[in-house]
mmCIF file of C-alpha atoms in Angstrom:
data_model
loop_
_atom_site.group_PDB
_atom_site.id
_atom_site.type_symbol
_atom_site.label_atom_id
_atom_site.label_comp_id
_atom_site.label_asym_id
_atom_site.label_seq_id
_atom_site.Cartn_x
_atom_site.Cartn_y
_atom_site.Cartn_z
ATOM 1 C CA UNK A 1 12.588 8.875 0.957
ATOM 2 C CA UNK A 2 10.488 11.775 0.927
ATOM 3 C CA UNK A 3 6.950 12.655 1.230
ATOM 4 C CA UNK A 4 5.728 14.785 -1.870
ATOM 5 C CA UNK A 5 2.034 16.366 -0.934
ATOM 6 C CA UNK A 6 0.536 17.674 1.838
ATOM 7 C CA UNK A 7 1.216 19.170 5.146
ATOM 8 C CA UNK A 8 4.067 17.676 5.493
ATOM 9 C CA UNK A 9 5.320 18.086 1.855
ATOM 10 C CA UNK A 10 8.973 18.038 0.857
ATOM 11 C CA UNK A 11 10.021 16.144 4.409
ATOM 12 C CA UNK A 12 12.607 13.454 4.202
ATOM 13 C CA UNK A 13 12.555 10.474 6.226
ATOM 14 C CA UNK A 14 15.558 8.400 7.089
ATOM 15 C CA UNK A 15 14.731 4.824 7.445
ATOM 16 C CA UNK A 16 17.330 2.529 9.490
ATOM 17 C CA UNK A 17 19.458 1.206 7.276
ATOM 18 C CA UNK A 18 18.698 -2.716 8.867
ATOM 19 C CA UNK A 19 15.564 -2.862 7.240
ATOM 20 C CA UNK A 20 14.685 -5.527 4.805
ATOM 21 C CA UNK A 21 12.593 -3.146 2.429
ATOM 22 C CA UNK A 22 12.804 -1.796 -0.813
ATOM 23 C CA UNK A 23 10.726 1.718 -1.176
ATOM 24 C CA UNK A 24 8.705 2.633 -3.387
ATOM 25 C CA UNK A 25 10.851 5.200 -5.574
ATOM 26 C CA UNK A 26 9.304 9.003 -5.151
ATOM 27 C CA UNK A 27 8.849 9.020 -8.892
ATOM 28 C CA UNK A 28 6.583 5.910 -9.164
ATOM 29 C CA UNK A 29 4.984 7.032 -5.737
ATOM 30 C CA UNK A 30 4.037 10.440 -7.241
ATOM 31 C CA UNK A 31 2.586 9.005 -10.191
ATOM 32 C CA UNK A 32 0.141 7.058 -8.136
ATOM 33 C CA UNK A 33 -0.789 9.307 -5.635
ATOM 34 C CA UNK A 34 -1.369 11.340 -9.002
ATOM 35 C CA UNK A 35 -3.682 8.676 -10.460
ATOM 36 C CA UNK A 36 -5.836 8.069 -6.734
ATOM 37 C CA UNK A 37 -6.093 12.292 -6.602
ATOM 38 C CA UNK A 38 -8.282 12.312 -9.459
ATOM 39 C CA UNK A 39 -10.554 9.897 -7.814
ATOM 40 C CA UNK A 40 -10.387 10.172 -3.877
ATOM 41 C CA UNK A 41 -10.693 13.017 -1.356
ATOM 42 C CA UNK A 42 -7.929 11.553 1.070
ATOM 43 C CA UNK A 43 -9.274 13.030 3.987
ATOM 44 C CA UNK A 44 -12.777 10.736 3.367
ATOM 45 C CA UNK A 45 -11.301 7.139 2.579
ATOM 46 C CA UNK A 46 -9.490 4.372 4.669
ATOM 47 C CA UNK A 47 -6.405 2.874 3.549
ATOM 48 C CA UNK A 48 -4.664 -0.480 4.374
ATOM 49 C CA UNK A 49 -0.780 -0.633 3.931
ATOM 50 C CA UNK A 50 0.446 -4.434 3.230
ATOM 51 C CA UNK A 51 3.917 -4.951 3.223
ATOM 52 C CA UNK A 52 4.539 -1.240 4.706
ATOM 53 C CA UNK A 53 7.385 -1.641 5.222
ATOM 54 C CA UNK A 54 9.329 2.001 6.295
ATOM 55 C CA UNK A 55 5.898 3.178 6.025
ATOM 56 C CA UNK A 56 6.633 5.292 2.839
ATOM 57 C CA UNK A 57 2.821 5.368 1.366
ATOM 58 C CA UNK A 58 1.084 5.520 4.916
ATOM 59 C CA UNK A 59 3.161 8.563 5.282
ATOM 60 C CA UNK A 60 2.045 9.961 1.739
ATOM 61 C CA UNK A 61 -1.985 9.235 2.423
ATOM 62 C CA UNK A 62 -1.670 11.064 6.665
ATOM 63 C CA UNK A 63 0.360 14.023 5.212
ATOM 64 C CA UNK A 64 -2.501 14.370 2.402
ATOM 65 C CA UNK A 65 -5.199 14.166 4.864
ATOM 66 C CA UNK A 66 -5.675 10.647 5.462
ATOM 67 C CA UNK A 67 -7.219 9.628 8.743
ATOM 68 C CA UNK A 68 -7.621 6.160 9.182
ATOM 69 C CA UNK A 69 -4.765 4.248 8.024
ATOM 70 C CA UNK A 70 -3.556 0.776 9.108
ATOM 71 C CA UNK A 71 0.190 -0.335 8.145
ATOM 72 C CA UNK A 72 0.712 -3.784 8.216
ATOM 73 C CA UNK A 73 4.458 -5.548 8.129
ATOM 74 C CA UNK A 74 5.768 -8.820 9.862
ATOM 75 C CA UNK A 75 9.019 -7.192 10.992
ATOM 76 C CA UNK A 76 9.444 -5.761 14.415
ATOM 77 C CA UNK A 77 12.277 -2.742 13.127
ATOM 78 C CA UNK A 78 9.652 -1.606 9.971
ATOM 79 C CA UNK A 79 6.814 -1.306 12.451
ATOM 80 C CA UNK A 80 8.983 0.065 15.411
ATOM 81 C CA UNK A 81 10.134 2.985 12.561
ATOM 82 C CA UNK A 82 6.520 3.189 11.697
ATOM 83 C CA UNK A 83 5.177 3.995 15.065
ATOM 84 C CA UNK A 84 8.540 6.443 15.803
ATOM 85 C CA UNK A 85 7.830 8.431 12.869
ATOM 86 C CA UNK A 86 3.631 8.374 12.941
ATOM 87 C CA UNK A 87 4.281 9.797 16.370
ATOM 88 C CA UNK A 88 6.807 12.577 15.599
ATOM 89 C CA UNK A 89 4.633 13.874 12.786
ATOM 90 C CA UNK A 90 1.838 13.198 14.594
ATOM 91 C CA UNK A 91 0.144 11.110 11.990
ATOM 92 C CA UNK A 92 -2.958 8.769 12.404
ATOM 93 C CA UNK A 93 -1.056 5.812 11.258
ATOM 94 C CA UNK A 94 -2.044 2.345 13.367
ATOM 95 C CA UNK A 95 0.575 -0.373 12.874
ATOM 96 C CA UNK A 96 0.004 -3.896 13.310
ATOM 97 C CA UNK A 97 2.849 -6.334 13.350
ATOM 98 C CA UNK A 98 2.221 -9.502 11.268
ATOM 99 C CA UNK A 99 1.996 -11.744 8.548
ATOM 100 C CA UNK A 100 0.113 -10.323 5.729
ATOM 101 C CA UNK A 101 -1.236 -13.528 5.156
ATOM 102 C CA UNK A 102 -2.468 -14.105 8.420
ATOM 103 C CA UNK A 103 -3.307 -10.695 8.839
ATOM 104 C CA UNK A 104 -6.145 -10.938 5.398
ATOM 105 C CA UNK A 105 -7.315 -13.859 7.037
ATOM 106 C CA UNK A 106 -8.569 -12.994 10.139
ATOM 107 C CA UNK A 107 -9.127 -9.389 9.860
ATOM 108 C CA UNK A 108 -12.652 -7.886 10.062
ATOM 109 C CA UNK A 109 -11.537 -4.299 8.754
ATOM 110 C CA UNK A 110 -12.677 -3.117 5.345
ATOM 111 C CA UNK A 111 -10.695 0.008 3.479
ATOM 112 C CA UNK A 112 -11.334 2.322 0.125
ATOM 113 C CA UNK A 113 -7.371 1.746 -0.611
ATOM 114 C CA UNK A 114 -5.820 -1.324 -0.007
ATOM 115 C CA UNK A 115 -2.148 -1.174 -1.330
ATOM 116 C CA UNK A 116 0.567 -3.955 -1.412
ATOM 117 C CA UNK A 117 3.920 -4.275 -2.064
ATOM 118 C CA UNK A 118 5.203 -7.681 -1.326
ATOM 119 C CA UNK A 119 8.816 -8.572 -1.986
ATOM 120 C CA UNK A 120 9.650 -8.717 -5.818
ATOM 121 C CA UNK A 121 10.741 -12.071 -5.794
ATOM 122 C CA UNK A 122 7.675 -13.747 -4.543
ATOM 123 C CA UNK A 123 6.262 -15.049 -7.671
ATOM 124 C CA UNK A 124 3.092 -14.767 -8.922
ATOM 125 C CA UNK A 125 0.938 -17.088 -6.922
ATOM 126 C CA UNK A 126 2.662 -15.207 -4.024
ATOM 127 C CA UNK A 127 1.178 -12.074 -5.091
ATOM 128 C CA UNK A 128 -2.486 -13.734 -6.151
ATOM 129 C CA UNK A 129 -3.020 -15.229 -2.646
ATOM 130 C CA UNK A 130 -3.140 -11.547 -1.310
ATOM 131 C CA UNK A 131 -5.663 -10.555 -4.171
ATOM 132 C CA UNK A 132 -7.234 -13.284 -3.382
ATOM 133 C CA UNK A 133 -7.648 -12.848 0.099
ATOM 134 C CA UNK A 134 -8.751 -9.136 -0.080
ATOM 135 C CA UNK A 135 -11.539 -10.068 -2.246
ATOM 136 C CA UNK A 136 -12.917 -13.620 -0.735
ATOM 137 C CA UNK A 137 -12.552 -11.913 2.711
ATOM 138 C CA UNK A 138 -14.420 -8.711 1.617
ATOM 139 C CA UNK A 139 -11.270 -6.363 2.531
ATOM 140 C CA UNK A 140 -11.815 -3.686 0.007
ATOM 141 C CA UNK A 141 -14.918 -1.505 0.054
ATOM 142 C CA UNK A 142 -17.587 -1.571 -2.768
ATOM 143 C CA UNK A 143 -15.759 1.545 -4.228
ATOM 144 C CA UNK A 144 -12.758 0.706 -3.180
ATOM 145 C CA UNK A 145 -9.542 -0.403 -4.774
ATOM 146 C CA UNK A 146 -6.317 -2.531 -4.665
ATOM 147 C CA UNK A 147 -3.252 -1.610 -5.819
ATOM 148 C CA UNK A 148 -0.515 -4.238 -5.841
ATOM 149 C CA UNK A 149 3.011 -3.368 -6.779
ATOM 150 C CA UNK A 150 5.386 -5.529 -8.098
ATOM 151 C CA UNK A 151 8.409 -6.269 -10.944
ATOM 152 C CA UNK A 152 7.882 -5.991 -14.613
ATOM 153 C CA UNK A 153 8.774 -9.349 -14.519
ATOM 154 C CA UNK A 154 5.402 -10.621 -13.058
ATOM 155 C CA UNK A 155 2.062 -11.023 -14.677
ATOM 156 C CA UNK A 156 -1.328 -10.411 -12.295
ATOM 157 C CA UNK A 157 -3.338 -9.026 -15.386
ATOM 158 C CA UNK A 158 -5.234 -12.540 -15.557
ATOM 159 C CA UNK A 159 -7.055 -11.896 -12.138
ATOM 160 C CA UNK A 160 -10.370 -11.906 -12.666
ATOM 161 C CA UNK A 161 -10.416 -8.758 -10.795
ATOM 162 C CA UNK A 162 -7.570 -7.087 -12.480
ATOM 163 C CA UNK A 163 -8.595 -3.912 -14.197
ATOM 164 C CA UNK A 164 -5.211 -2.451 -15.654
ATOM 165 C CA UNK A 165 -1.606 -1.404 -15.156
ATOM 166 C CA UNK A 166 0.814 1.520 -14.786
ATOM 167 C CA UNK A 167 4.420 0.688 -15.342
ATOM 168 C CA UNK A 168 7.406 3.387 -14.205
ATOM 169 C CA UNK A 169 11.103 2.076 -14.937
ATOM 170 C CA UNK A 170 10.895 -1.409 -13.783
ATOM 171 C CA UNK A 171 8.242 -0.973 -11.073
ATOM 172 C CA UNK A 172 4.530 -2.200 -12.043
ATOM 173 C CA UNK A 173 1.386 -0.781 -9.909
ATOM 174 C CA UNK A 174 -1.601 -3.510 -10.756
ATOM 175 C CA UNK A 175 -5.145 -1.652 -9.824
ATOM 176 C CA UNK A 176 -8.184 -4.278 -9.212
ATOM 177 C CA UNK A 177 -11.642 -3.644 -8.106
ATOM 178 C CA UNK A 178 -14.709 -5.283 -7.369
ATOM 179 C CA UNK A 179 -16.250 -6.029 -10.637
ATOM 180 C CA UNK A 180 -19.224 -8.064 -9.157
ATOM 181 C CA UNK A 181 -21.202 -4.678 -8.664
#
C-alpha cells in the first residue's frame, strides 16, 4: 500500500500480514481522492474512517493536509497499526477501537467525509444500516458526504440518499449526501 499525494507522497506502508482487511487498491484510491480534490480543500474538512482498517485512506486525507481525522475499526491489530504508523509520520489520525455499529450510534461527532468500507460480503442491509445510521444520527455535515465502498455485486443505489456511483475493476465507491437541504 502506498500513499499517492501529499507530503508524504510515494511512501509505502507495510501492514502486518495478520490483519483481517482488504485495502483499498491504489488505483481505485487515486480515483477518489481525484473525484473529492475537485470539491474539498483537505486541509479545511473532517473525515471519519469506518472500517479503517490498515488505515490506508486516513493516511491519504493527513498526508494531503487533513487535520482532523477519526479511524474507526473493531480490531485491536488494525488500530494498534493505525496508531504505530499515525505516530511515525506524525499524522493527526485519532483511532477509536469499536464496532462501527455501535460506534454511529452513540457518537456525537459530525464530519465533511465520512467513508466506509465494510467487508464485501456483508450484504446489502449490512451496508444500509451504516447509511442509515450516518444520516438518522446526523453524522455527516450539511455539505458533507458519504462514500461507501463495496463489491459490484451489491446494489445501495435505491437509498434515498444515494446520489451516484464510480466503479474501478470490481470495486464500487457509492457517494450519498444530504438531499433534505
Amino acid at each position: 500500500m502506498r500513499i499517492i499525494s501529499g507530503k508524504h507522497k510515494s511512501r509505502r506502508l507495510k501492514a502486518p500480514k495478520n490483519l483481517p482487511v482488504r485495502p483499498t487498491t491504489d488505483m481505485a484510491k487515486e480515483s477518489l481522492f481525484n473525484i473529492l480534490n475537485n470539491t474539498y480543500y483537505f486541509d479545511s474538512i473532517s473525515v471519519i474512517d469506518l472500517f479503517s482498517g490498515t488505515g490506508n485512506i486516513s493516511y491519504e486525507f493527513a498526508s494531503r493536509g487533513t487535520k482532523t481525522i477519526y479511524a474507526i475499526d473493531a480490531h485491536f491489530g488494525c488500530i494498534k497499526y493505525i496508531n504505530e504508523t499515525a505516530k511515525e509520520l506524525d499524522l493527526p489520525i485519532n483511532t477509536f477501537k469499536s464496532d462501527v455499529y455501535k460506534f454511529l450510534e452513540k457518537t456525537t461527532l459530525q464530519a465533511d467525509v465520512i467513508f466506509a468500507d465494510p467487508p464485501y460480503d456483508f450484504d446489502a442491509e449490512q451496508f444500509l444500516k451504516i447509511v442509515d445510521l450516518v444520516f438518522s444520527q446526523n453524522i455527516l455535515k450539511e455539505e458533507g458526504i458519504l462514500i461507501v465502498e463495496h463489491s459490484k455485486h451489491t446494489d445501495l443505489s435505491k437509498h434515498e440518499n444515494h446520489i451516484y456511483d464510480k466503479r474501478y475493476g470490481g470495486n464500487v465507491f457509492s457517494f450519498f449526501e444530504n438531499l433534505e437541504q
